[in-house]
Short mmCIF file of C-alpha atoms in Angstrom, two decimals:
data_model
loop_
_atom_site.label_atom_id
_atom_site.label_comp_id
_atom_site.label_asym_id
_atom_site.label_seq_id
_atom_site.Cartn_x
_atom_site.Cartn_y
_atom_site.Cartn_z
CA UNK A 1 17.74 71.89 -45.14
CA UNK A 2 19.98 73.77 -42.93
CA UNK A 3 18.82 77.17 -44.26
CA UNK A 4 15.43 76.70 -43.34
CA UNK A 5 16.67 75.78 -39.88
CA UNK A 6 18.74 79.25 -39.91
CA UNK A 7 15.48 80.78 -40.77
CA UNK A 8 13.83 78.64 -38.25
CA UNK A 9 16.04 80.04 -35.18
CA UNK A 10 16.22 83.63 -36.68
CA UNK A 11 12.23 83.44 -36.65
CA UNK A 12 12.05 81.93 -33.48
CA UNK A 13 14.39 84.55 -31.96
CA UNK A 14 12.03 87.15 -33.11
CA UNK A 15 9.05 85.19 -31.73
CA UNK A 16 10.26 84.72 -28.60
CA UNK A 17 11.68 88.55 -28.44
CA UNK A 18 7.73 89.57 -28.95
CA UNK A 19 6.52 87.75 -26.39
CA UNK A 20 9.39 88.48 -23.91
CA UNK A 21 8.68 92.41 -24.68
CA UNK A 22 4.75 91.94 -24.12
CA UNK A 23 5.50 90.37 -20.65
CA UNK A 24 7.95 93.02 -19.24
CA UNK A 25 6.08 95.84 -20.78
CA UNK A 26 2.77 94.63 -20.47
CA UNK A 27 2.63 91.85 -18.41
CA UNK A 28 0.87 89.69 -20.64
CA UNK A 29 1.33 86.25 -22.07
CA UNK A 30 1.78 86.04 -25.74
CA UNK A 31 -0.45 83.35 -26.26
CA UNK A 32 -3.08 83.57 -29.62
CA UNK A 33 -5.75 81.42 -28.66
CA UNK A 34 -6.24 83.65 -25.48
CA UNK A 35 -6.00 87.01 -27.62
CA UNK A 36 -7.84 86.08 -29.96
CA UNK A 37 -10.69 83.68 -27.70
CA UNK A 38 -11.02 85.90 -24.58
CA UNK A 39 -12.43 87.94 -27.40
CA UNK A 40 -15.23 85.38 -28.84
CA UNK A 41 -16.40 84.84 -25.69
CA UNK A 42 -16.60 88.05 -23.92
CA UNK A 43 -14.46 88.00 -21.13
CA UNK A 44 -11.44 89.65 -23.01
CA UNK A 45 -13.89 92.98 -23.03
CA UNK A 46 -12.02 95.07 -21.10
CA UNK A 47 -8.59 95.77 -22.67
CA UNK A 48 -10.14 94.61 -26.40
CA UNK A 49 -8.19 97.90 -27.82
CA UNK A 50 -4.96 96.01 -26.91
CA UNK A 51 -5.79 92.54 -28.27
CA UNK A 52 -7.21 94.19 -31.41
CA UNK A 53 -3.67 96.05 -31.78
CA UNK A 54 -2.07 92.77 -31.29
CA UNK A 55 -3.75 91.29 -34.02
CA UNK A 56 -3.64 94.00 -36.69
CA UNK A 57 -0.23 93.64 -35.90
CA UNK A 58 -0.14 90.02 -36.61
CA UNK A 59 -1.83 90.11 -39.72
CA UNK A 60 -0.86 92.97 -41.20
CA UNK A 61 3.23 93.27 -41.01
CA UNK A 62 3.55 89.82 -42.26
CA UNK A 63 1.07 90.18 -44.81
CA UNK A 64 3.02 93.18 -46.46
CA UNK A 65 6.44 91.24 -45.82
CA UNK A 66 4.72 88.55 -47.77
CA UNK A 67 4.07 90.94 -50.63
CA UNK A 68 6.93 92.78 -50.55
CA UNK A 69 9.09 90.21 -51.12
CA UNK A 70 7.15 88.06 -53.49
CA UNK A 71 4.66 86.58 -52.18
CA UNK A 72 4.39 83.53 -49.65
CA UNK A 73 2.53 80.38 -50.10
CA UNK A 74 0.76 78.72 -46.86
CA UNK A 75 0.31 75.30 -49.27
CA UNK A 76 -2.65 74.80 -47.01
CA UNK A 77 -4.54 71.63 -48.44
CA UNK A 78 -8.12 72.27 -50.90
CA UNK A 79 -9.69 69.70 -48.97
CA UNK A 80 -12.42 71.76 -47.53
CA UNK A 81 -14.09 69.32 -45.30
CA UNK A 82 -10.03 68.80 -43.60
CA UNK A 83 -10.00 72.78 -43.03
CA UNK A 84 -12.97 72.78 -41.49
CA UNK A 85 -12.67 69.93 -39.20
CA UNK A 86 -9.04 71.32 -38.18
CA UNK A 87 -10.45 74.39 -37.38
CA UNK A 88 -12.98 73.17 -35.23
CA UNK A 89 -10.55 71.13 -33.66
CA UNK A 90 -7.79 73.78 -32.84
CA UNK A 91 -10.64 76.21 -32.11
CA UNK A 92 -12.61 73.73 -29.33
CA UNK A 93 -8.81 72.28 -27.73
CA UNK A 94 -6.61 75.73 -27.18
CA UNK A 95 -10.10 77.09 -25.60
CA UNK A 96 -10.33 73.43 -23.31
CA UNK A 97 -6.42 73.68 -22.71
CA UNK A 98 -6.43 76.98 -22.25
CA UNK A 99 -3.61 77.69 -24.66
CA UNK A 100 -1.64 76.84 -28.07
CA UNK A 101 1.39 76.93 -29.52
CA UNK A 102 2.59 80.45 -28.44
CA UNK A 103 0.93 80.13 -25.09
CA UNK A 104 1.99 76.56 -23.62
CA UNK A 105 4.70 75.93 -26.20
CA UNK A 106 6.95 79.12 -26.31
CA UNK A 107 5.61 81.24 -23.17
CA UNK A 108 5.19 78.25 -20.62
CA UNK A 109 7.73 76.12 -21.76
CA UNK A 110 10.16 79.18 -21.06
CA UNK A 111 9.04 79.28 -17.26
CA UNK A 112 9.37 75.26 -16.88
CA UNK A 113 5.35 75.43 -16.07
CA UNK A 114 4.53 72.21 -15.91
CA UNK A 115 0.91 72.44 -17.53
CA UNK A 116 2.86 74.06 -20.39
CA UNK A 117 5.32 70.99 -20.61
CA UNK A 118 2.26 68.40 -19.99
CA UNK A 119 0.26 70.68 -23.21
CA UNK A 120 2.69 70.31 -25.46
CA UNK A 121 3.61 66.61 -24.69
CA UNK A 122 -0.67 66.18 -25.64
CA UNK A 123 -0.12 68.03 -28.63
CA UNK A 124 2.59 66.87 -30.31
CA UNK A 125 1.84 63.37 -29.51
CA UNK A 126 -1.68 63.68 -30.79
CA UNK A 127 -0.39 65.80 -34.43
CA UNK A 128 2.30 62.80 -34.40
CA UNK A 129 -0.06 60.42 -34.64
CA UNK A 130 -2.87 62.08 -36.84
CA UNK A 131 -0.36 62.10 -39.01
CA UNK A 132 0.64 58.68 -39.31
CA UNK A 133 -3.28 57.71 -39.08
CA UNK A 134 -4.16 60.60 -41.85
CA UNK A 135 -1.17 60.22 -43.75
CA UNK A 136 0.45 56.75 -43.82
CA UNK A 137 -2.88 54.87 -43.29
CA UNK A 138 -5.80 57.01 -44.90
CA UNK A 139 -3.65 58.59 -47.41
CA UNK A 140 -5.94 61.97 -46.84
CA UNK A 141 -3.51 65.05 -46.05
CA UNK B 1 1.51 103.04 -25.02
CA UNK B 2 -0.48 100.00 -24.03
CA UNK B 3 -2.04 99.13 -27.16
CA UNK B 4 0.98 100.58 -29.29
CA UNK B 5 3.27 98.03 -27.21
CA UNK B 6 0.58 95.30 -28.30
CA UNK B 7 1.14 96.43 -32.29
CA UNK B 8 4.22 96.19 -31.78
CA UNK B 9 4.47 92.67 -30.44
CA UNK B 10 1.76 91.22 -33.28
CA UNK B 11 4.36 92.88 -35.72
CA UNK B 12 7.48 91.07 -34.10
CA UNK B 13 5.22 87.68 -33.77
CA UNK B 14 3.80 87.73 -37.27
CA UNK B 15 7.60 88.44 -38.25
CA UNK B 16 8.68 85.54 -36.81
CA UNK B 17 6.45 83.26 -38.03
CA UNK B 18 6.55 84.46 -41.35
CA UNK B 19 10.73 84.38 -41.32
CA UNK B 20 10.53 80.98 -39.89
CA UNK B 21 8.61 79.25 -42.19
CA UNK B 22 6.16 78.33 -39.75
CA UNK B 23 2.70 80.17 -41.85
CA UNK B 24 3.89 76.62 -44.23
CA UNK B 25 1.90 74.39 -43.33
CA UNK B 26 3.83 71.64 -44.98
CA UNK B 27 6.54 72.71 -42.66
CA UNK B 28 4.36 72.71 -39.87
CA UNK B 29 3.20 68.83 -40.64
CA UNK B 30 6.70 67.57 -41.80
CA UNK B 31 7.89 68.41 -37.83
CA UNK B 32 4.86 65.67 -37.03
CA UNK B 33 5.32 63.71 -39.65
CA UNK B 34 8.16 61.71 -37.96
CA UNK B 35 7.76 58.47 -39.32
CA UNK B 36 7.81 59.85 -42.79
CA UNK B 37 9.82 62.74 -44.52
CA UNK B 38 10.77 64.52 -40.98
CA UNK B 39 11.52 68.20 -41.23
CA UNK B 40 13.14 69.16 -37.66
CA UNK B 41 12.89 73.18 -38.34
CA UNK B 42 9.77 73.44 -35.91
CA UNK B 43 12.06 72.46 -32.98
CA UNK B 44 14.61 75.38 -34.29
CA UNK B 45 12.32 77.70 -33.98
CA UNK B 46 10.79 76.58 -30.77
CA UNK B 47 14.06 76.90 -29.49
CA UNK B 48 15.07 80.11 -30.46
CA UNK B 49 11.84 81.67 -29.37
CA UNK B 50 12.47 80.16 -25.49
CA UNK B 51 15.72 81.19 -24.96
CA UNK B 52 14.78 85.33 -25.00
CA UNK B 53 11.57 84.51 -23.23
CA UNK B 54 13.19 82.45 -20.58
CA UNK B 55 15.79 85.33 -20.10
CA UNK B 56 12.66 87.41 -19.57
CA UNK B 57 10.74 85.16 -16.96
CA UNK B 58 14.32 85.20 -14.68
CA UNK B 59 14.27 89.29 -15.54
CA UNK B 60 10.87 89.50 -14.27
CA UNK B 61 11.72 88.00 -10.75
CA UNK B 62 11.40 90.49 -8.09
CA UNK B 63 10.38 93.37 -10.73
CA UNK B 64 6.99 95.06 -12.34
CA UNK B 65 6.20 95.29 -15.90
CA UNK B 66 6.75 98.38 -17.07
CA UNK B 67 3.06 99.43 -18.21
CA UNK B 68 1.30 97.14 -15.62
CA UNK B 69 0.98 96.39 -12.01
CA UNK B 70 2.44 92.85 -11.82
CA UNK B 71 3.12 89.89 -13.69
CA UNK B 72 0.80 86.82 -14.66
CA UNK B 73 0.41 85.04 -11.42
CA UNK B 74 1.83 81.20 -11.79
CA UNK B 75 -0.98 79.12 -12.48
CA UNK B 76 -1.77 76.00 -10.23
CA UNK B 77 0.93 73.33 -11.32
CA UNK B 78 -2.55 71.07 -12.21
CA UNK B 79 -2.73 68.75 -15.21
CA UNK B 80 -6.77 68.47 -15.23
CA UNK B 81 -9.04 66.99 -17.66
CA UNK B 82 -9.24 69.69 -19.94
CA UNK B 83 -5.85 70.47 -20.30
CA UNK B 84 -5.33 66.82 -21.56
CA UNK B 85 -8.01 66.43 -23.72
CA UNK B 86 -8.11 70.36 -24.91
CA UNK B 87 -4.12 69.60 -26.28
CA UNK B 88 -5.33 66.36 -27.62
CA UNK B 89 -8.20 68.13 -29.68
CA UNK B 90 -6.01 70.38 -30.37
CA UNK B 91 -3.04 68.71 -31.63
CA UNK B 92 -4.98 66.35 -33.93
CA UNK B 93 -6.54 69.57 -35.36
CA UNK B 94 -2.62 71.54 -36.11
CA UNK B 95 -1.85 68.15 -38.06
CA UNK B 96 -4.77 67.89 -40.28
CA UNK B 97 -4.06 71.63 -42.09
CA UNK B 98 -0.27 72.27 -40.11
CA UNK B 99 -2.01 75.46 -39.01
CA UNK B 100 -2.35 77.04 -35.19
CA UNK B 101 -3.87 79.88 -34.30
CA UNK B 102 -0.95 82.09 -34.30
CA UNK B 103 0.08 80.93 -37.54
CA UNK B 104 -3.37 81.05 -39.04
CA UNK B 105 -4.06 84.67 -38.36
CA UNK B 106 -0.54 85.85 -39.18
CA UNK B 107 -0.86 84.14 -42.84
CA UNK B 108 -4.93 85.76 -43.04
CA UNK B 109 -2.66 88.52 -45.62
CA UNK B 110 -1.56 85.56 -48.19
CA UNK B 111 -3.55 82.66 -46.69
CA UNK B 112 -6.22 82.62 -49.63
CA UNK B 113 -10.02 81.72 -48.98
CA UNK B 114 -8.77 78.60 -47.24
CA UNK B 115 -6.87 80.55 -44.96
CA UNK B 116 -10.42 82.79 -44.40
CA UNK B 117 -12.38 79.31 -44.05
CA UNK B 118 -9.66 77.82 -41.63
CA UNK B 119 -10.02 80.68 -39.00
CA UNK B 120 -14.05 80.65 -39.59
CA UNK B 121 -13.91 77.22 -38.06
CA UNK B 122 -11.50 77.72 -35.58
CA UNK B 123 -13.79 81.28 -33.99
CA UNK B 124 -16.64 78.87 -34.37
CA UNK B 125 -14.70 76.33 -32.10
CA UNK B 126 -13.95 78.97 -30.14
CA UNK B 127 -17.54 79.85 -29.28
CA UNK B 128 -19.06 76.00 -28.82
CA UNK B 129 -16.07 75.28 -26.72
CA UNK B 130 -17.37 76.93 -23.50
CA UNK B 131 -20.50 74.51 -24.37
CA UNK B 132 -18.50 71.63 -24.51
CA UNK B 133 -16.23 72.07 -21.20
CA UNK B 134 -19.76 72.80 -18.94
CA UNK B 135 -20.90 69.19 -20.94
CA UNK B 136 -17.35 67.20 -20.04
CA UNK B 137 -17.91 68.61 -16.41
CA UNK B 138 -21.16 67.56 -15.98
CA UNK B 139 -20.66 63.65 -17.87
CA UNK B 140 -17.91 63.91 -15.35
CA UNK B 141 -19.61 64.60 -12.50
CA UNK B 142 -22.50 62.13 -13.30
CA UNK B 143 -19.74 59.47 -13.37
#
């Protein structure tokens, strides 16, 4: 639906504004698995104040944009045992990797790094075809 | 100014994702779903979200951050083990619940207990996965 694509590249725009403004500011990559990992495992420590901002931020604004204009719906499946195992799975690969979405997709994508090309190759390739295996074959998500 | 520079970016990030659709999940799984009822707004945003940052990588040439001392170094141009299999984990994982991590906290607000149970198993992954890469380097030194 072209409206959602609108929406899409309007989001994006925003997205990529964040992390463009937490690199020349900062001098940080905008990627959430680090933020958010460097802090499970310690060696994030140091400037925790700053990754803790970062993710009050992230929570927070789009949780009262949610509410304030009706509500949003994730449509995240009930299957528990599927959350769980995707979790685990996202959790154990952006920590192996060293990045997600934000990280390898939008912030080294953006500086033609090839480990950031090569990452997102793996990982769209692999969620293509869990999909069709899941989907088309299993009939689970 | 540090940390209010890093509220301000989870705000603009959590924006995003929320105006783009991408805290859907069925969104997130229609972009992978290409053999079935494709939904191409993932690549949309991806591409909106490159162009200001790439503007920013070619601003940063030559330059210092404002608030820090340099930029993030380049990191070896090395496609190891772990960077293969970690994205392979990884994107099997995004397709089962069409959620990633930035995605997943920035939907915590509306996200409902599965949202909650989601990023419980993802922190968990987060802490075994240390575990697991000292295990893959030493199968792969035995070999």
């Amino acid at each position: 639906m072209p409206i959602d694509w609108i929406m899409g590249l309007a989001g994006g725009v925003l997205i990529g504004l964040a992390a463009a403004l937490f690199l020349l500011v900062n001098g940080r990559i905008m990627g959430a698995s680090g933020i958010i990992g460097d802090l499970v495992d310690g060696s994030g420590r140091h400037d925790w104040l700053e990754r803790a901002a970062l993710i009050a931020g992230l929570v927070l604004v789009p949780g009262i944009a949610a509410f304030a204009t009706g509500g949003s719906e994730t449509n995240l499946t009930g299957n528990w045992a599927v959350i769980i195992a995707s979790g685990l799975l996202v959790g154990v690969g952006t920590r192996l990797a060293n990045g997600c979405t934000s990280g390898h997709g939008v912030c080294g994508i953006s500086r033609l790094s090839l480990r950031g090309i090569v990452a997102t190759a793996f990982y769209i390739g692999a969620g293509g075809l869990t999909i069709v295996i899941f989907r088309h074959v299993l009939g689970v998500i | 100014m540090r940390v209010l520079i890093s509220f301000l970016v989870g705000s603009v990030f959590g924006l995003g994702l929320l105006v783009s659709g991408m805290t859907d999940t069925t969104k997130v799984q229609g972009w992978l779903d290409v053999f079935g009822n494709w939904d191409p707004t993932l690549a949309f945003v991806m591409m909106g979200a490159i162009i200001p940052m790439a503007i920013a990588w070619l601003f940063s040439v030559g330059r210092k951050p404002v608030l820090a001392n340099a930029f993030p170094a380049r990191p070896e141009p090395s496609v190891g083990r772990n960077l293969v299999l970690g994205s392979t984990l990884f994107g099997m994982g995004w397709a089962l619940s069409g959620l990633c991590p930035g995605p997943a906290i920035a939907s915590l607000g509306f996200g409902g207990v599965g949202g909650l149970l989601f990023l419980g198993a993802m922190l968990a992954g987060m802490v075994v996965a240390p575990g697991v890469r000292l295990r893959l380097d030493r199968v792969a030194a035995a070999v």
